[in-house]
Amino acid sequence: MQVQGPLSAWLVKHGIIHRSLGFDYRGIETLQIKPEDWDSIAVILYVYGYNYLRSQCAYDVAPGGLLASVYHLTRIEYGVDQPEEVCIKVFASRRNPRIPSGFWVWKSVDFQERESYDMLGISYDNHPRLKRILMPESWIGWPLRKDYIAPNFS
Amino acid sequence: MFTEAITVNGPEQLGNIQVPKRASYIRAIMLELSRIASHLLWLGPFMADIGAQTPFFYIFRERELIYDLFEAATERVEGVGIIGAEEALNWGLSGPMLRASGIQWDLRKVDRYECYDEVDWEVQWQKEGDSLARYLVRISEMTESIKIIQQALEGIPGGPYENLEIRRFDRIKDPEWNDFEYRFISKKPSPTFELSKQELYVRVEAPKGELGIFLIGDQSVFPWRWKIRPPGFINLQILPQLVKRMKLADIMTILGSIDIIMGEVDR
């Protein structure tokens, strides 16, 4: 039996397409959103109350498979003791990884999306300055992909 | 203070601007305090070169007193680099930067990890959101930390401090050496155990902010993804916005109050 979290139930009630990926090890709800819906759903989640984006990271689901972009959101309010949290995953195809940027909703993804672009090659549409941030600008290749071959420095 | 004095003297004399007596006295006081500070800074290394190591540390204490006086005179820290509460949340700030903007968010109280909820302490926060507020938050956090340490030292329980069952041993090779009698007396191997195929985001309240690890396990000793969320990296994003329309001299104040360690920013 797939246990549905409260946010998933709310989204279903409002007819928003998503897929519930269950709960992670600490019991935090995880949802999957399609890249083309992420733009509008980000605004919907912000309005719902998730005003603090803790961390954005990206990882390689399987060698040759999809690339995932993960957003951890929290609601910070005055006097709240047990914060609500949710984890959103957006999967992009390996050949053309394009996801709308979350910058215009939560500004804290600025550097983090640049890092995901730098390390995995996911390009974020509408990001104000999507350039490499950790590797030198002229670097070729996406270092954290599982099929990356490190150049020989000897 | 001498460079400031001489920068001002040049245009004054060129433009025949008269300096009031009171200003002249104030300048003399400031300049002599600067002279004392500078001589103190010479004294430390000179004594250390001769052989007396301790005065080196004492001079800094004397200089701090002089700095406090300069602080009161020039007000370099107040009203500089103001971040509102909404903005701080949107930019994803954490740690003292968030608490200085009026949001009482401390992961030690929210997540209740380790033994922080058994110790009596308060979240330190300020409302203004300028560099002075961040400075006050950090200073008062230091006082709170001393209280936490004292209470923890009084309340520490007995019992084991290691969890030895989780270690993996190579049971096939050398069965006699891995027997019960020999196992814990010989050199302990570094802990290795298998991570299940789950993912997890854990965080602590580091001094700079929220330090988080996003871990995806693979059914083996090595994880599939280990992403670290460095607080300095995220807190640094707000710098271009804070520095707009500020004086050039304020950049140092703002950058210093964000408290960056470049090692975690540029990994």
Coordinates of C-alpha atoms in Angstrom, one line a residue:
Chain A
M1 CA 0.0 0.0 0.0
Q2 CA 1.5 3.3 -1.0
V3 CA 1.2 5.7 1.9
Q4 CA 0.5 9.2 0.7
G5 CA 1.9 12.1 2.5
P6 CA -0.2 15.2 3.4
L7 CA 1.3 17.4 0.6
S8 CA 0.7 14.7 -2.0
A9 CA -2.9 14.5 -0.9
W10 CA -3.3 18.3 -1.1
L11 CA -1.8 18.3 -4.6
V12 CA -4.1 15.6 -5.7
K13 CA -7.1 17.6 -4.4
H14 CA -6.1 20.5 -6.5
G15 CA -5.5 18.4 -9.6
I16 CA -1.7 18.9 -9.9
I17 CA 0.1 16.1 -11.7
H18 CA 2.9 14.6 -9.7
R19 CA 4.1 11.3 -8.4
S20 CA 4.7 10.4 -4.8
L21 CA 8.0 8.6 -4.3
G22 CA 7.2 7.6 -0.8
F23 CA 9.3 8.7 2.2
D24 CA 13.0 8.8 2.7
Y25 CA 14.9 7.4 5.6
R26 CA 13.8 10.1 8.1
G27 CA 10.2 10.0 7.0
I28 CA 10.3 13.1 4.8
E29 CA 7.9 13.1 1.9
T30 CA 9.4 12.8 -1.6
L31 CA 7.6 13.8 -4.7
Q32 CA 8.5 13.6 -8.3
I33 CA 7.6 16.5 -10.7
K34 CA 8.0 16.6 -14.4
P35 CA 10.4 19.3 -15.8
E36 CA 7.8 21.1 -17.8
D37 CA 5.5 21.4 -14.8
W38 CA 8.3 22.5 -12.4
D39 CA 7.9 26.2 -13.2
S40 CA 4.3 26.5 -12.0
I41 CA 4.5 23.9 -9.2
A42 CA 7.5 25.8 -7.7
V43 CA 5.3 28.9 -7.3
I44 CA 2.4 26.8 -6.0
L45 CA 4.6 25.3 -3.3
Y46 CA 5.9 28.7 -2.4
V47 CA 2.4 30.0 -2.0
Y48 CA 1.5 26.9 0.0
G49 CA 4.1 28.0 2.5
Y50 CA 7.4 26.4 1.7
N51 CA 9.4 29.6 1.8
Y52 CA 12.9 28.2 2.7
L53 CA 14.9 26.1 0.2
R54 CA 17.5 24.3 2.3
S55 CA 19.5 22.6 -0.4
Q56 CA 19.4 21.8 -4.1
C57 CA 21.5 19.0 -5.3
A58 CA 21.7 16.8 -8.4
Y59 CA 22.7 13.2 -8.9
D60 CA 23.0 10.6 -11.6
V61 CA 20.3 8.0 -11.2
A62 CA 22.1 5.2 -13.1
P63 CA 24.8 5.2 -15.7
G64 CA 23.1 5.9 -19.0
G65 CA 19.8 6.7 -17.1
L66 CA 18.2 9.9 -16.0
L67 CA 19.7 12.9 -14.1
A68 CA 17.9 14.0 -11.0
S69 CA 17.7 17.4 -9.5
V70 CA 16.6 17.4 -5.9
Y71 CA 15.2 20.3 -3.9
H72 CA 14.7 20.2 -0.1
L73 CA 12.1 22.7 1.1
T74 CA 11.0 23.7 4.5
R75 CA 8.4 26.0 6.0
I76 CA 9.9 28.5 8.4
E77 CA 7.3 30.4 10.4
Y78 CA 7.3 32.3 13.6
G79 CA 7.1 30.0 16.6
V80 CA 7.0 26.8 14.6
D81 CA 8.6 23.9 16.4
Q82 CA 8.2 20.8 14.2
P83 CA 8.9 22.2 10.7
E84 CA 7.2 20.6 7.7
E85 CA 9.6 19.5 5.1
V86 CA 9.4 18.0 1.6
C87 CA 11.8 16.7 -0.9
I88 CA 11.1 17.3 -4.6
K89 CA 12.8 15.5 -7.4
V90 CA 12.8 16.5 -11.0
F91 CA 14.1 14.0 -13.5
A92 CA 15.7 15.0 -16.8
S93 CA 16.8 12.9 -19.7
R94 CA 20.5 12.5 -20.2
R95 CA 20.6 13.6 -23.8
N96 CA 18.9 16.9 -23.3
P97 CA 18.8 17.8 -19.6
R98 CA 16.9 21.0 -19.3
I99 CA 14.9 22.0 -16.2
P100 CA 13.3 25.4 -15.5
S101 CA 15.3 27.3 -12.9
G102 CA 13.9 27.9 -9.4
F103 CA 15.8 31.2 -9.0
W104 CA 12.8 33.4 -9.5
V105 CA 10.9 31.7 -6.6
W106 CA 13.8 31.0 -4.1
K107 CA 16.9 33.0 -4.7
S108 CA 19.1 30.6 -2.8
V109 CA 19.3 28.2 -5.7
D110 CA 21.5 30.6 -7.6
F111 CA 24.9 29.1 -6.8
Q112 CA 23.5 25.6 -6.2
E113 CA 22.0 25.3 -9.6
R114 CA 25.3 26.6 -11.1
E115 CA 27.1 23.8 -9.2
S116 CA 24.6 21.2 -10.5
Y117 CA 25.2 22.5 -14.0
D118 CA 29.0 22.4 -13.5
M119 CA 29.1 18.9 -12.1
L120 CA 26.4 17.1 -14.0
G121 CA 25.5 19.2 -17.0
I122 CA 21.8 19.9 -16.2
S123 CA 21.1 23.3 -17.8
Y124 CA 18.5 25.4 -16.0
D125 CA 16.4 27.6 -18.2
N126 CA 15.9 31.3 -17.2
H127 CA 18.8 31.2 -14.8
P128 CA 20.4 34.7 -14.8
R129 CA 24.0 33.6 -15.1
L130 CA 24.5 29.9 -15.6
K131 CA 28.2 29.5 -15.8
R132 CA 30.6 27.0 -14.3
I133 CA 31.3 27.8 -10.7
L134 CA 33.7 25.3 -9.3
M135 CA 35.6 24.0 -12.3
P136 CA 37.5 26.4 -14.6
E137 CA 35.3 27.9 -17.3
S138 CA 37.1 26.2 -20.1
W139 CA 36.6 22.7 -18.7
I140 CA 35.0 20.1 -20.9
G141 CA 32.9 17.3 -19.5
W142 CA 30.6 16.9 -16.4
P143 CA 32.7 15.6 -13.6
L144 CA 30.1 14.0 -11.3
R145 CA 28.4 11.9 -14.0
K146 CA 29.0 8.2 -13.5
D147 CA 30.3 7.9 -17.1
Y148 CA 32.9 10.7 -16.7
I149 CA 36.4 9.9 -17.6
A150 CA 38.9 12.0 -15.7
P151 CA 41.7 13.4 -17.9
N152 CA 45.1 12.1 -17.4
F153 CA 47.2 14.7 -15.6
S154 CA 50.5 13.0 -15.6
Chain B
M1 CA 44.0 56.7 11.7
F2 CA 47.1 58.5 10.4
T3 CA 46.3 57.9 6.7
E4 CA 42.8 59.3 7.3
A5 CA 44.3 62.4 8.9
I6 CA 46.8 63.0 6.2
T7 CA 44.1 62.5 3.4
V8 CA 42.1 65.1 5.0
N9 CA 44.9 67.6 5.7
G10 CA 45.9 67.9 2.0
P11 CA 42.6 69.3 0.6
E12 CA 42.1 71.4 3.8
Q13 CA 45.3 73.3 3.4
L14 CA 44.9 73.6 -0.4
G15 CA 41.4 75.0 0.0
N16 CA 42.2 77.1 3.0
I17 CA 39.5 75.5 5.0
Q18 CA 39.7 76.4 8.7
V19 CA 39.5 73.5 11.2
P20 CA 37.5 74.2 14.4
K21 CA 39.4 73.9 17.7
R22 CA 37.2 71.1 19.0
A23 CA 37.8 69.1 15.8
S24 CA 41.5 69.6 16.2
Y25 CA 41.5 68.4 19.7
I26 CA 39.5 65.3 18.7
R27 CA 41.9 64.6 16.0
A28 CA 44.8 64.8 18.3
I29 CA 43.2 62.3 20.7
M30 CA 42.5 59.9 17.9
L31 CA 46.0 60.2 16.5
E32 CA 47.6 59.6 19.9
L33 CA 45.5 56.5 20.4
S34 CA 46.6 55.3 17.0
R35 CA 50.2 55.9 18.0
I36 CA 49.7 53.8 21.2
A37 CA 48.1 51.0 19.1
S38 CA 50.9 51.0 16.6
H39 CA 53.6 51.0 19.2
L40 CA 51.8 48.1 21.0
L41 CA 51.8 46.2 17.7
W42 CA 55.6 46.8 17.4
L43 CA 56.2 45.7 21.0
G44 CA 54.7 42.3 20.7
P45 CA 57.0 40.9 17.9
F46 CA 60.0 42.8 19.2
M47 CA 59.6 41.1 22.6
A48 CA 59.0 37.7 20.9
D49 CA 62.2 38.2 18.9
I50 CA 64.2 38.9 22.1
G51 CA 62.8 36.0 23.8
A52 CA 59.7 36.9 25.8
Q53 CA 56.7 35.2 24.0
T54 CA 53.8 36.2 26.3
P55 CA 53.5 40.0 25.7
F56 CA 52.6 39.2 22.1
F57 CA 49.2 38.0 23.3
Y58 CA 48.7 40.8 25.8
I59 CA 49.2 43.6 23.3
F60 CA 46.1 42.4 21.4
R61 CA 44.0 42.8 24.5
E62 CA 45.2 46.4 24.9
R63 CA 44.6 47.1 21.2
E64 CA 41.0 45.7 21.5
L65 CA 40.3 48.4 24.1
I66 CA 41.5 51.1 21.7
Y67 CA 39.4 49.5 18.9
D68 CA 36.3 49.7 21.0
L69 CA 36.9 53.5 21.4
F70 CA 37.4 53.8 17.6
E71 CA 34.2 51.8 17.1
A72 CA 32.2 54.2 19.2
A73 CA 33.7 57.2 17.4
T74 CA 33.3 56.1 13.8
E75 CA 30.2 53.7 13.9
R76 CA 31.5 51.5 11.2
V77 CA 29.3 48.6 11.8
E78 CA 25.9 49.9 12.5
G79 CA 23.4 50.1 9.7
V80 CA 25.7 48.4 7.1
G81 CA 24.5 45.6 5.0
I82 CA 20.9 45.3 6.1
I83 CA 19.0 42.1 5.2
G84 CA 15.3 41.9 5.9
A85 CA 13.7 38.8 7.3
E86 CA 11.8 37.8 4.0
E87 CA 14.9 38.3 1.9
A88 CA 17.0 36.2 4.3
L89 CA 14.6 33.3 3.9
N90 CA 14.4 33.6 0.2
W91 CA 18.2 33.7 -0.2
G92 CA 18.4 30.6 1.9
L93 CA 20.6 32.0 4.6
S94 CA 21.2 30.1 7.7
G95 CA 23.0 30.4 11.0
P96 CA 23.9 33.8 12.6
M97 CA 22.9 35.6 9.4
L98 CA 19.4 34.4 9.6
R99 CA 19.1 34.9 13.4
A100 CA 20.4 38.5 13.1
S101 CA 17.5 39.4 10.7
G102 CA 14.8 38.5 13.3
I103 CA 14.1 34.8 12.6
Q104 CA 14.6 32.6 15.5
W105 CA 15.7 29.5 13.6
D106 CA 18.3 27.4 15.3
L107 CA 18.7 23.8 14.2
R108 CA 19.8 22.8 17.6
K109 CA 16.3 23.7 18.9
V110 CA 14.4 22.6 15.9
D111 CA 15.9 19.3 15.1
R112 CA 16.8 18.4 18.7
Y113 CA 19.8 16.3 17.9
E114 CA 22.4 15.1 20.3
C115 CA 21.6 16.2 23.8
Y116 CA 20.7 19.9 23.2
D117 CA 17.2 19.5 24.5
E118 CA 18.4 18.3 27.9
V119 CA 20.5 21.4 28.4
D120 CA 19.0 24.8 29.3
W121 CA 19.9 27.4 26.7
E122 CA 18.3 30.1 24.6
V123 CA 18.4 31.0 20.9
Q124 CA 20.3 34.2 20.4
W125 CA 18.7 36.5 17.8
Q126 CA 18.5 40.2 16.9
K127 CA 16.0 42.1 14.9
E128 CA 17.9 44.7 12.8
G129 CA 19.7 42.6 10.3
D130 CA 22.7 44.8 9.9
S131 CA 26.4 44.0 10.6
L132 CA 26.1 45.1 14.2
A133 CA 23.3 42.6 14.7
R134 CA 25.3 39.7 13.3
Y135 CA 28.2 40.7 15.5
L136 CA 26.0 40.7 18.6
V137 CA 24.5 37.4 17.7
R138 CA 27.9 35.7 17.4
I139 CA 29.2 37.2 20.6
S140 CA 26.2 36.1 22.6
E141 CA 26.3 32.7 21.0
M142 CA 29.8 32.3 22.4
T143 CA 28.4 33.0 25.9
E144 CA 25.6 30.5 25.4
S145 CA 28.1 27.9 24.2
I146 CA 30.0 28.3 27.5
K147 CA 26.7 27.7 29.4
I148 CA 26.0 24.6 27.3
I149 CA 29.4 23.2 27.9
Q150 CA 29.2 23.7 31.6
Q151 CA 25.8 22.0 31.9
A152 CA 26.9 19.1 29.6
L153 CA 30.0 18.5 31.7
E154 CA 27.8 18.2 34.8
G155 CA 25.2 16.0 33.2
I156 CA 27.4 13.6 31.2
P157 CA 26.3 9.9 31.9
G158 CA 28.5 6.8 32.2
G159 CA 28.4 3.9 29.8
P160 CA 30.2 2.9 26.7
Y161 CA 31.2 5.4 24.1
E162 CA 31.7 3.1 21.1
N163 CA 29.3 0.9 19.2
L164 CA 31.6 -2.0 18.4
E165 CA 28.9 -4.4 17.0
I166 CA 28.6 -2.5 13.7
R167 CA 32.2 -3.2 12.6
R168 CA 32.7 -5.6 9.8
F169 CA 35.3 -8.3 10.1
D170 CA 36.7 -10.6 7.5
R171 CA 35.4 -13.7 9.1
I172 CA 36.6 -16.1 6.4
K173 CA 40.3 -15.2 6.6
D174 CA 42.1 -15.8 9.9
P175 CA 39.2 -17.3 11.9
E176 CA 41.3 -17.6 15.0
W177 CA 42.2 -14.0 15.1
N178 CA 38.6 -13.0 14.6
D179 CA 37.5 -15.0 17.5
F180 CA 35.9 -13.5 20.5
E181 CA 39.1 -13.6 22.6
Y182 CA 41.3 -11.8 20.2
R183 CA 38.9 -9.4 18.5
F184 CA 38.9 -6.3 20.7
I185 CA 42.4 -6.4 22.0
S186 CA 44.3 -6.1 18.7
K187 CA 44.4 -3.0 16.6
K188 CA 40.8 -1.9 15.8
P189 CA 40.2 -1.6 12.1
S190 CA 38.5 1.6 10.8
P191 CA 34.7 1.3 10.9
T192 CA 33.3 0.0 7.7
F193 CA 29.7 -1.1 7.2
E194 CA 27.3 -1.3 4.3
L195 CA 24.9 1.5 3.5
S196 CA 21.4 0.4 2.5
K197 CA 19.8 1.7 -0.7
Q198 CA 18.2 4.7 1.1
E199 CA 18.7 8.4 0.8
L200 CA 18.9 10.9 3.6
Y201 CA 19.5 14.6 4.3
V202 CA 21.1 15.3 7.7
R203 CA 22.1 18.7 9.0
V204 CA 23.8 20.3 11.9
E205 CA 24.0 23.9 13.1
A206 CA 27.6 24.7 12.2
P207 CA 29.0 28.0 13.3
K208 CA 28.6 29.4 9.8
G209 CA 25.1 28.2 9.3
E210 CA 23.4 25.0 8.3
L211 CA 25.8 22.3 7.2
G212 CA 23.9 19.5 5.5
I213 CA 24.8 16.2 3.9
F214 CA 22.6 14.5 1.3
L215 CA 23.6 10.8 1.2
I216 CA 22.3 8.2 -1.2
G217 CA 23.5 4.8 -0.2
D218 CA 24.2 1.9 -2.5
Q219 CA 24.2 -1.6 -1.1
S220 CA 28.0 -1.4 -0.5
V221 CA 30.6 0.4 1.5
F222 CA 30.7 3.4 -0.8
P223 CA 27.8 5.8 -1.2
W224 CA 26.2 6.6 -4.6
R225 CA 26.1 10.3 -3.9
W226 CA 27.5 12.3 -1.0
K227 CA 26.6 16.0 -1.4
I228 CA 27.6 18.5 1.1
R229 CA 25.7 21.7 1.6
P230 CA 28.2 24.3 2.7
P231 CA 26.8 27.2 4.6
G232 CA 29.4 29.7 3.4
F233 CA 28.7 28.9 -0.2
I234 CA 25.0 29.7 0.2
N235 CA 25.5 32.7 2.5
L236 CA 27.9 34.2 0.0
Q237 CA 25.2 34.5 -2.7
I238 CA 23.7 37.6 -1.1
L239 CA 26.9 39.6 -1.3
P240 CA 26.4 41.4 -4.7
Q241 CA 23.0 42.6 -3.5
L242 CA 24.3 43.8 -0.1
V243 CA 27.2 45.7 -1.6
K244 CA 25.1 47.8 -4.1
R245 CA 25.1 51.5 -3.3
M246 CA 27.4 51.1 -0.3
K247 CA 30.7 52.9 0.3
L248 CA 33.8 51.1 -0.8
A249 CA 35.0 50.9 2.8
D250 CA 31.9 49.0 3.8
I251 CA 32.7 46.0 1.6
M252 CA 35.1 44.7 4.2
T253 CA 32.5 45.1 7.0
I254 CA 29.9 43.3 5.0
L255 CA 32.2 40.5 3.8
G256 CA 33.5 40.1 7.3
S257 CA 30.1 39.9 8.9
I258 CA 29.0 37.1 6.5
D259 CA 31.8 35.0 7.9
I260 CA 33.1 33.1 4.9
I261 CA 35.6 30.3 4.8
M262 CA 36.7 30.1 1.2
G263 CA 37.7 26.4 1.6
E264 CA 34.1 25.3 1.8
V265 CA 33.0 27.7 -0.9
D266 CA 35.4 26.7 -3.6
R267 CA 35.7 23.0 -3.0

